[in-house]
Short mmCIF file of C-alpha atoms in Angstrom, two decimals:
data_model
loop_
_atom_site.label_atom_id
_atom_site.label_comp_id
_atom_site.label_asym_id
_atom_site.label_seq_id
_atom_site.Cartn_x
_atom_site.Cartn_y
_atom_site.Cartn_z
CA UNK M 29 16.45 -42.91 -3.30
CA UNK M 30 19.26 -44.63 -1.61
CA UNK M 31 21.92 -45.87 -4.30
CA UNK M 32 22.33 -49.11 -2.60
CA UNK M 33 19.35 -50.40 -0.85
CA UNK M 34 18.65 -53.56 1.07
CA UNK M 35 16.07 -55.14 2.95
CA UNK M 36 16.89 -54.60 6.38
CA UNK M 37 14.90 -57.91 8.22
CA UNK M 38 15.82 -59.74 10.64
CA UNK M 39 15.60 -62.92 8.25
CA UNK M 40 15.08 -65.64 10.81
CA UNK M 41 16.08 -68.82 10.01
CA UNK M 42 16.25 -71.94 10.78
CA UNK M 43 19.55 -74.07 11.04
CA UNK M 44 20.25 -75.93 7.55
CA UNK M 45 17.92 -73.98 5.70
CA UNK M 46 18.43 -71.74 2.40
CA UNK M 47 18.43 -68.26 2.76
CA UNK M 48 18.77 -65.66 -0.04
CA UNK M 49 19.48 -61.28 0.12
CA UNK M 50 18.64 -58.73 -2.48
CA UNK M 51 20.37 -55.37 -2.89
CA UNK M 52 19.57 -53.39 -5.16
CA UNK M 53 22.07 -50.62 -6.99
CA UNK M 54 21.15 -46.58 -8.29
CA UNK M 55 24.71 -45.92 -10.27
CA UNK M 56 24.82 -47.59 -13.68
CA UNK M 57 28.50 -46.51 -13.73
CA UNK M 58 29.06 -49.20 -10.34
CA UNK M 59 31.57 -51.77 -12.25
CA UNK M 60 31.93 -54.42 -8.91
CA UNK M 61 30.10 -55.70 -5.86
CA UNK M 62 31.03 -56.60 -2.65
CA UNK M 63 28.84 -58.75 0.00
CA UNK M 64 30.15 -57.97 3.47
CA UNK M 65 29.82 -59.53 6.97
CA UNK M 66 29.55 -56.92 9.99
CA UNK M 67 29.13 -58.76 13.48
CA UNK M 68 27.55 -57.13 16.20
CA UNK M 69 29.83 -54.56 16.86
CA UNK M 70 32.43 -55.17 15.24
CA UNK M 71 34.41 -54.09 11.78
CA UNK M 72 32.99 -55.13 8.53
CA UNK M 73 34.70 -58.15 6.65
CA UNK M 74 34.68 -59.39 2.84
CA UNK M 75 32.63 -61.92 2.20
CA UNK M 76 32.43 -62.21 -1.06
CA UNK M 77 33.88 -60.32 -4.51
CA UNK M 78 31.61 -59.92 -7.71
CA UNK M 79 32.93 -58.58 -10.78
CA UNK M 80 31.24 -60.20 -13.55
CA UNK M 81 27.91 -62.41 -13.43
CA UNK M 82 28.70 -63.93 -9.83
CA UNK M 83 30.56 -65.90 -7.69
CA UNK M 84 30.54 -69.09 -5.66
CA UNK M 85 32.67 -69.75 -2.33
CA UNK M 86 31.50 -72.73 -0.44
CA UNK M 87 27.77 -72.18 1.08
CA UNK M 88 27.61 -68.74 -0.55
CA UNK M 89 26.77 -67.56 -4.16
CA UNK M 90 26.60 -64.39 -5.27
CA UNK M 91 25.06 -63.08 -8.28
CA UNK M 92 25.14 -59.48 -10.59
CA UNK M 93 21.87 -58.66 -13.00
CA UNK M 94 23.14 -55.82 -14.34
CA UNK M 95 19.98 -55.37 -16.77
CA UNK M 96 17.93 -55.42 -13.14
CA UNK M 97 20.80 -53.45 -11.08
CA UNK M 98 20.81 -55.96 -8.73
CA UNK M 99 22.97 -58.36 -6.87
CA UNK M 100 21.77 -61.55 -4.78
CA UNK M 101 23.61 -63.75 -1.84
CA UNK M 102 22.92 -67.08 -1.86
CA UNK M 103 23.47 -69.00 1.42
CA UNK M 104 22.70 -72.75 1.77
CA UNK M 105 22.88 -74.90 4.86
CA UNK M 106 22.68 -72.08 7.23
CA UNK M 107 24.99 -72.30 10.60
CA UNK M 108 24.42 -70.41 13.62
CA UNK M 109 28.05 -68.62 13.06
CA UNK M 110 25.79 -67.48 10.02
CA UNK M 111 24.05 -64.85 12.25
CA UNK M 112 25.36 -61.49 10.99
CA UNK M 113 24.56 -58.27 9.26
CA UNK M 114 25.38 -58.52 5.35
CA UNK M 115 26.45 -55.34 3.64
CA UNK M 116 25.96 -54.70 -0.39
CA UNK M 117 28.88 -52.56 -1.63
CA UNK M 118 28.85 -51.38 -4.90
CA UNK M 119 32.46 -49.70 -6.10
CA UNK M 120 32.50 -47.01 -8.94
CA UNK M 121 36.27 -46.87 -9.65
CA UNK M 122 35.97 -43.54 -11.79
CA UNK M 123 34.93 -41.80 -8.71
CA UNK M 124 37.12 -44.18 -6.28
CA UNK M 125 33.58 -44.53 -4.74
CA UNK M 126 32.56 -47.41 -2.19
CA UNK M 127 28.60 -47.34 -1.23
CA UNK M 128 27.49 -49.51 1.30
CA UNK M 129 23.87 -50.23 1.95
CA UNK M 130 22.52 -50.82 5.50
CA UNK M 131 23.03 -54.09 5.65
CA UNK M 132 20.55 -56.95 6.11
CA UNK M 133 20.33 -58.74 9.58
CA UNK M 134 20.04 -62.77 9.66
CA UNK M 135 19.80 -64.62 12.60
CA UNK M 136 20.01 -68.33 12.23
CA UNK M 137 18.29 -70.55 14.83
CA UNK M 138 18.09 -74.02 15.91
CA UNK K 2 50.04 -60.40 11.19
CA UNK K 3 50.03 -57.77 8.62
CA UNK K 4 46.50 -55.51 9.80
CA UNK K 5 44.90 -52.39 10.24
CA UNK K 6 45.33 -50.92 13.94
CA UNK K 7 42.59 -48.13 15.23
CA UNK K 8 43.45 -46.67 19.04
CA UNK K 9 41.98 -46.54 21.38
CA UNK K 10 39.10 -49.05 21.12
CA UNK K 11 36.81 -46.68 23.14
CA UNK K 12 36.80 -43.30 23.66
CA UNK K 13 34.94 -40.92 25.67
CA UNK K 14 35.10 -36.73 24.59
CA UNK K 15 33.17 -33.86 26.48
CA UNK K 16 30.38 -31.87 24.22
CA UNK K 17 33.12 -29.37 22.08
CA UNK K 18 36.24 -31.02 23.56
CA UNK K 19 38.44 -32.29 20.57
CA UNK K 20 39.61 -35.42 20.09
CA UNK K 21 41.93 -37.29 17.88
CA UNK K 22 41.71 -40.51 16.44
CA UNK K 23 44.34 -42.91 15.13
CA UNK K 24 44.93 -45.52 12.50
CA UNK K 25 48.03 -47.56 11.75
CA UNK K 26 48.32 -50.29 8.81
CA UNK K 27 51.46 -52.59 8.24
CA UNK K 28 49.69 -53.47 4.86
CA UNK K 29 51.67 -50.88 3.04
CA UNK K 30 48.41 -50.33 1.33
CA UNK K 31 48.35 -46.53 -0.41
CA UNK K 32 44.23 -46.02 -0.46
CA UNK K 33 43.22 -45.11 3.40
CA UNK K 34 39.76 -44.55 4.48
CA UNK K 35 37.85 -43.16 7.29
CA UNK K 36 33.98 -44.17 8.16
CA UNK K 37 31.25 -43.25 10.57
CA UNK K 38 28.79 -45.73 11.33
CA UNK K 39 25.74 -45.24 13.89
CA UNK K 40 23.46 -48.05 15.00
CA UNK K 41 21.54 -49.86 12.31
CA UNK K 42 22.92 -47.80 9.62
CA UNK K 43 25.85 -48.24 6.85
CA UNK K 44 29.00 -46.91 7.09
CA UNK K 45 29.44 -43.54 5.73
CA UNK K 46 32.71 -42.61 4.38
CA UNK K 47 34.06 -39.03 4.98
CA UNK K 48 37.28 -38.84 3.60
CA UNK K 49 39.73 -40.95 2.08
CA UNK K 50 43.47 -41.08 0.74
CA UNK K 51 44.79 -42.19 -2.57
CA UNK K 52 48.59 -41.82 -1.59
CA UNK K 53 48.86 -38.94 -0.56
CA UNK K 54 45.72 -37.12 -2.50
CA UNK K 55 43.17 -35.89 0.07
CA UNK K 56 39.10 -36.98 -1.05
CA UNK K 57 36.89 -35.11 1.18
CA UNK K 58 33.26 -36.23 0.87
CA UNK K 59 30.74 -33.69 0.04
CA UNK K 60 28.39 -34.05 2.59
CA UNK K 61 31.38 -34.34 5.59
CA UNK K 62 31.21 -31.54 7.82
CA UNK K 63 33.85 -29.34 8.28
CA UNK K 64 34.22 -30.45 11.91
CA UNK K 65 35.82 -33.13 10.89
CA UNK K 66 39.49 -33.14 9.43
CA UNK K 67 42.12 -35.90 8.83
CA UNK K 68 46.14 -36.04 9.03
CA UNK K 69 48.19 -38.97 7.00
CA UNK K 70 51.72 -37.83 7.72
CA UNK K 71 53.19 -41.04 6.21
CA UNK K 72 51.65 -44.04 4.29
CA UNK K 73 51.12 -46.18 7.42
CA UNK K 74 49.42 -43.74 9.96
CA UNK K 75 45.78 -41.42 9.58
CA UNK K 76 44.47 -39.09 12.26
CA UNK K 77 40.95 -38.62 11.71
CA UNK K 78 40.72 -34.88 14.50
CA UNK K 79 37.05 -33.87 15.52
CA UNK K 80 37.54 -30.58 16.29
CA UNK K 81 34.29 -29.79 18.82
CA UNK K 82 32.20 -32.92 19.42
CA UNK K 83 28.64 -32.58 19.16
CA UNK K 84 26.28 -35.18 20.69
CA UNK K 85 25.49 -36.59 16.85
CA UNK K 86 28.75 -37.14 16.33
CA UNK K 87 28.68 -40.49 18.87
CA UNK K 88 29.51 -43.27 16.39
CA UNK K 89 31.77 -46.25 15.64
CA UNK K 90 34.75 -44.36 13.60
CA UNK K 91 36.37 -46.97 11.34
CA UNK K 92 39.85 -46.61 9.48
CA UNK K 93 40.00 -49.25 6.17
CA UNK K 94 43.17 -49.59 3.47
CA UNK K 95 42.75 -50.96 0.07
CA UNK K 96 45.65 -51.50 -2.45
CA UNK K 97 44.99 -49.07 -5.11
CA UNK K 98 43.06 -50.31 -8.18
CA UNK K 99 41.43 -52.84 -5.68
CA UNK K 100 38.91 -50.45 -4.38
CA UNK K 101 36.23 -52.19 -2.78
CA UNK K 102 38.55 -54.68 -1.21
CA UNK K 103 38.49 -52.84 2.31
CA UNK K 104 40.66 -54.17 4.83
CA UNK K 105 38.73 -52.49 8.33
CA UNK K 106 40.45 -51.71 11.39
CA UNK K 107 38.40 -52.84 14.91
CA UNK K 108 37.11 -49.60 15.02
CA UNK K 109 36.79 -46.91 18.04
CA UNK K 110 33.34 -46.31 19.56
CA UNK K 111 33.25 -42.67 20.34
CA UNK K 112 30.93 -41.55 23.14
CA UNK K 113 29.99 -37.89 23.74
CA UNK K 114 28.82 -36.58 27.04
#
């Protein structure tokens, strides 16, 4: 089993609409989440930071079950610059450990 | 602009011909990291630096070695290129006790013929 698994899609989309992400987390001892953005061939970038229960930035909420071992993003009002790959990352600091997950594709349409 | 610098962008090796690649950061961060990615998959870290305390992955073959002669430079050296070792190579810093906040470099494609 993976230790941080996502859906891979495509999610597509229309313009305006809701869409949500899953990932889903093996280590117990992970303490923080990341949601990443990864254009086509190009670096990943921080999206979004989740330490306790969640976070909210704009059009995108994230939330942290740790009961489930899962974490969601939350994006509302989808825009075409939307269209990405979006990497889970969970951190275990005892192990200075950063997993990513293969990332979920969305492509937002008109 | 503060950032993380990879050279070259792309970079084209012969099967077993070794190559070097290179990472510069004028974030002064201490935690360096270097990835692999391939197509459609996540990135896969094979070493990284906590100052100057070498973290070698498991699971990273011994092909691959890396070089941080001072807090702002890492070498990542692939010593004899196989044709699985094609990827996008990508340097990231953190500030230390903010792992997780990665700041990635632009990455260098590496093609092997």
């Amino acid at each position: 089993r993976k230790e941080v698994e996502q859906d891979p899609g495509p999610f597509n989309v229309p313009e305006g609409a809701t869409v949500a992400f899953n990932c889903t987390y093996s280590n117990s001892a992970s303490q923080s989440f990341f949601w990443y953005r990864q254009d086509c061939r190009k670096e990943p970038k921080l999206l979004m930071s989740v330490y306790s229960s969640g976070n909210e930035d704009g059009r995108f909420t994230a939330q942290l079950n740790r009961a489930s071992q899962y974490i969601s993003l939350l994006i509302r009002d989808s825009k075409l610059s939307d269209s990405a790959t979006y990497l889970c990352v969970a951190y275990t600091g005892t192990a200075s450990k950063l997993t990513f997950g293969t990332g979920t594709r969305l492509q937002v349409t008109l | 602009d503060a950032m993380v610098i990879q050279n070259p962008r792309y970079q084209v090796t012969q099967f077993g011909k070794p190559v070097t690649l290179s990472c510069s950061q004028t974030l002064n961060h201490n935690v360096m990291y270097w990835y692999q990615q391939k197509s459609s998959q996540a990135p896969k870290l094979l070493f990284h630096y906590y100052d100057k305390d070498f973290n070698n992955e498991a699971d990273t073959p011994d092909n691959f070695q890396s070089r941080r002669p001072n807090t702002s430079f890492c070498f990542l050296d692939i010593r004899s290129p196989g044709l699985g070792d094609a990827a996008m190579y990508l340097c990231a810093t953190s500030r230390g006790g903010q792992g997780g906040n990665l700041f990635f470099g632009s990455g260098t494609q590496l093609s092997v013929l």
